[in-house]
C-alpha atoms as one frame of an Amber mdcrd trajectory, in Angstrom:
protein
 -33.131  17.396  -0.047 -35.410  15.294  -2.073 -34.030  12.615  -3.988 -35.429
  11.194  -7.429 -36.328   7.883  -7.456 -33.643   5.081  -8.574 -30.757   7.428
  -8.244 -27.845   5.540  -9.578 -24.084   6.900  -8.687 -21.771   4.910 -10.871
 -17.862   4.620 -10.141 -14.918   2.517 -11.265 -13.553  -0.861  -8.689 -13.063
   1.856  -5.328 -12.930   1.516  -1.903 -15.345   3.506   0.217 -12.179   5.387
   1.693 -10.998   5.704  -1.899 -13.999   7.465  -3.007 -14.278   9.842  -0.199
 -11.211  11.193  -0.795 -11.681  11.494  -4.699 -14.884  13.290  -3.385 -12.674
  16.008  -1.482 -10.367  16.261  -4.331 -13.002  17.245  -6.358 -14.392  19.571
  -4.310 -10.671  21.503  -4.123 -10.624  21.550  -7.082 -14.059  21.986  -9.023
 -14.008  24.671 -11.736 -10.859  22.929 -13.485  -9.959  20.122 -16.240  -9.671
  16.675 -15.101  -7.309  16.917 -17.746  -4.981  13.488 -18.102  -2.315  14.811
 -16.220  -4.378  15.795 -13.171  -5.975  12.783 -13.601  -2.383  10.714 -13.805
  -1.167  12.267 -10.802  -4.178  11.633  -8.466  -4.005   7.600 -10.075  -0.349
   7.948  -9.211  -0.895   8.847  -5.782  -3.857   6.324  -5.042  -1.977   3.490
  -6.388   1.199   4.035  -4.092  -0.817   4.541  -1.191  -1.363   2.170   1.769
  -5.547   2.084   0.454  -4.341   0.356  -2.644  -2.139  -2.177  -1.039  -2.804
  -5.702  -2.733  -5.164  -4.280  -5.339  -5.061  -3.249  -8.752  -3.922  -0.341
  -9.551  -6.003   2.880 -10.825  -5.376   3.744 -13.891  -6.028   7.664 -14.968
  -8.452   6.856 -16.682 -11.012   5.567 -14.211 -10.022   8.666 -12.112 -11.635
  10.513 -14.958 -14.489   8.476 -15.484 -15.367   9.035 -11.654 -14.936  12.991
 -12.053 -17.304  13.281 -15.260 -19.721  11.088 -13.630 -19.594  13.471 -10.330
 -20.090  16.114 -12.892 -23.297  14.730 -14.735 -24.748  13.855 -11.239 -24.274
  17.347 -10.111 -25.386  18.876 -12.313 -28.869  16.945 -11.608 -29.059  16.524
  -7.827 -26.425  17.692  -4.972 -24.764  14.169  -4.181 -22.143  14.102  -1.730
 -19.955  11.992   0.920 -22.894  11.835   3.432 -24.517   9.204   0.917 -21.785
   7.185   0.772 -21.335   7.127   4.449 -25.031   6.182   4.847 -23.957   2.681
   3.320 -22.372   1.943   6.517 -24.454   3.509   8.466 -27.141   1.295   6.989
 -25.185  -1.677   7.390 -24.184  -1.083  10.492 -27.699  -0.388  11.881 -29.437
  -3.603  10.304 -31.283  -5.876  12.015 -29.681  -8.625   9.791 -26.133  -6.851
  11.361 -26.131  -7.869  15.164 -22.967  -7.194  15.833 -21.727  -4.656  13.198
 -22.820  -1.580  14.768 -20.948   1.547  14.930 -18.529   0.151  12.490 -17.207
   3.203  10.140 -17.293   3.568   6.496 -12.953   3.088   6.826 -14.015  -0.386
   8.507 -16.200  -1.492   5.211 -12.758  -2.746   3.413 -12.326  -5.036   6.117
 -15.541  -6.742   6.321 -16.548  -9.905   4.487 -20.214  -9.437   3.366 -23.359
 -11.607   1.839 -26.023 -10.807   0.321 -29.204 -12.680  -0.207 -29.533 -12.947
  -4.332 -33.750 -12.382  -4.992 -33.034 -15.530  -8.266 -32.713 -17.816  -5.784
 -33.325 -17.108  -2.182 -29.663 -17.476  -1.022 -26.327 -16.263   0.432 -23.612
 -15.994  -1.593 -20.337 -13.852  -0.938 -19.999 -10.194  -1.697 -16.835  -9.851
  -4.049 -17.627  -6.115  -4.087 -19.908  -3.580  -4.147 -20.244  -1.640  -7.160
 -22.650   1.230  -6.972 -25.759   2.615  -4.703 -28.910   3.894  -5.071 -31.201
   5.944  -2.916 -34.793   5.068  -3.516 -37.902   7.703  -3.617 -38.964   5.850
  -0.238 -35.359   6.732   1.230 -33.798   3.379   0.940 -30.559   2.390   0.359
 -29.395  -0.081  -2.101 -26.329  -1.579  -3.728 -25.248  -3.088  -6.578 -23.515
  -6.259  -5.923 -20.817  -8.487  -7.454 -21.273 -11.942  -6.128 -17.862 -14.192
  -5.564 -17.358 -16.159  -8.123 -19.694 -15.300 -10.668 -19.703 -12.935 -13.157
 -21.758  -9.345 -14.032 -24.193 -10.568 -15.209 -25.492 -11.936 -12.408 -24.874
  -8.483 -11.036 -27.933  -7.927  -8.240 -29.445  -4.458  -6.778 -29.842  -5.631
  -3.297 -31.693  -3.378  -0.044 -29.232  -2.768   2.326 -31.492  -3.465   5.076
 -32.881  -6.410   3.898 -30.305  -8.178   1.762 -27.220  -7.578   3.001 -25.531
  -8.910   6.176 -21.759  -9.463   7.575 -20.396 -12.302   6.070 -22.181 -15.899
   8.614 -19.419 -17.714  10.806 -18.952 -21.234  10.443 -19.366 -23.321  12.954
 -16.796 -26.161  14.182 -17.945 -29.379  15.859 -16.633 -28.229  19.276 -19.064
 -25.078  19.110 -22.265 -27.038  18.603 -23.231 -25.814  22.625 -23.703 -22.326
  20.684 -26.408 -23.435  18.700 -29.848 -23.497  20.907 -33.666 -24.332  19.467
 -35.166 -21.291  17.382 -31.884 -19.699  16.582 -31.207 -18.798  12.958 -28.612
 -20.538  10.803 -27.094 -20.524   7.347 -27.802 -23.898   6.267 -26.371 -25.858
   3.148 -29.311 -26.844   1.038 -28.853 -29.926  -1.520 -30.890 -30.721  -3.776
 -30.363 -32.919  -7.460 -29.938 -30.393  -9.510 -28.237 -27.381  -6.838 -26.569
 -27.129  -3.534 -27.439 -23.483  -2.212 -26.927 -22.315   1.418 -30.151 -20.634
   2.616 -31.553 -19.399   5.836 -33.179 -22.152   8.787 -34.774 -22.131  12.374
 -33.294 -24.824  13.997 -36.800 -26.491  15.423 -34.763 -29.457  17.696 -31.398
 -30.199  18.818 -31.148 -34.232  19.593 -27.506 -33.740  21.331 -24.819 -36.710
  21.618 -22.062 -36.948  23.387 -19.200 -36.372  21.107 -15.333 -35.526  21.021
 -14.295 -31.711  19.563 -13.399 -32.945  16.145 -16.281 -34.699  15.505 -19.973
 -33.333  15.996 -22.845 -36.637  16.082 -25.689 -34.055  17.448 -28.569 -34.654
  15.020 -30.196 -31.273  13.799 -33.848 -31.172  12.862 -33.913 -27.247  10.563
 -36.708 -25.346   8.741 -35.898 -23.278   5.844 -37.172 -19.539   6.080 -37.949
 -19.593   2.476 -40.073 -22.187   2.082 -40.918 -23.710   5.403 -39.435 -27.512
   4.647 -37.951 -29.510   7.756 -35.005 -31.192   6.564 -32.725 -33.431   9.368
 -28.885 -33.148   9.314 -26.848 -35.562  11.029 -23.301 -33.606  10.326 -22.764
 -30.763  11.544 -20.474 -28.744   9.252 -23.574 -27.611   7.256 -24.699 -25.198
   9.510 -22.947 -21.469   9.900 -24.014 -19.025  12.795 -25.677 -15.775  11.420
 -24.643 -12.709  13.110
């Protein structure tokens, strides 16, 4: 199936397992009104399930939003589940994702993610994703909502490229993990902004230190824009997975 460039697939605050299941619905039930009592009971159910534990609840309303929107986008191009499940395919099968493979579109909710904003050359949190779009080329992309900040600083970001498991930080007892040449998320400061940006760590001069309290001097380059800058703390630097 081709797809048309910039295919956008909007839907209310869901969950990927949320919207899978609102996908099945609809199938079961295509040829009838999302009328508001259909729509009431399926917001009922969602809201009292274990899926919307700790979350807002959905209101009928956004239940049918989502259905009219299926509608429109049907009516253009055959969209289904198998898109939705490619975002975690995708994720999972990133280069920028060592360790996230084979994780399952159920395990998405449970994941802390970061994407790399194109304003500014950094990571900042993922509060949540809010769309996807398949590209003419076949790429993925989603439309991120970055912690903290509000829509309109709203990013389409590539999947592959942009988007990566949330980065571990480090404590002072782990600075053995971190060898020459590895890639870190590194606090940047500068007057005017404090951003935390990708680095190759070029040297390591290690000290002999006790577990609270790293001394080990780290000399980093930033990916971005190739400056050296030395750190002589240690809690500026988070492993990348």
């Amino acid at each position: 199936m081709e797809k048309l460039p910039l295919t956008e697939y909007p839907f209310p605050k869901l969950s990927l397992d949320e919207i899978l299941e609102l996908e099945r619905i609809y199938k079961d039930v295509v040829g009838k009104v999302f009328n508001r009592k259909l729509c009431q009971e399926i917001a009922k159910r969602f809201s009292s399930s274990s899926n919307g534990a700790g979350k807002n609840s959905l209101s009928w309303q956004q239940v049918q939003l989502w259905f009219r929107n299926s509608q429109r986008m049907l009516l253009g191009e055959d969209i289904s589940s198998s898109d939705l499940l490619k975002i975690s395919a995708d994720l999972a099968d990133s280069p920028l994702l060592g360790n996230g493979k084979g994780k399952q579109a159920t395990d998405l909710d449970d994941m802390g993610f970061e994407a790399r904003s194109t304003k500014d050359n950094a990571w900042h949190d993922v509060s949540m994703f809010l769309n996807y779009r398949v590209l003419s080329t076949g790429e993925l992309e989603v439309r991120v909502r970055y912690a903290g900040f509000g829509k309109e600083q709203d990013e389409w970001m590539n999947v592959k490229l942009g988007v990566r498991e949330r980065s571990i930080p480090l404590e002072p007892s782990e600075c053995h993990k971190v060898k020459d040449g590895d890639l870190v998320l590194c606090f940047l400061e500068k007057e005017d902004y404090a951003l935390y940006c990708d680095a190759r760590i070029v040297k390591i001069q290690r000290k002999i230190h006790d577990p609270t309290d790293c001394t080990c001097t780290f000399i980093v380059q930033f990916v971005h824009d190739n400056t050296e800058v030395i750190f002589d703390f240690f809690s500026s630097l988070s492993l990348k997975r």
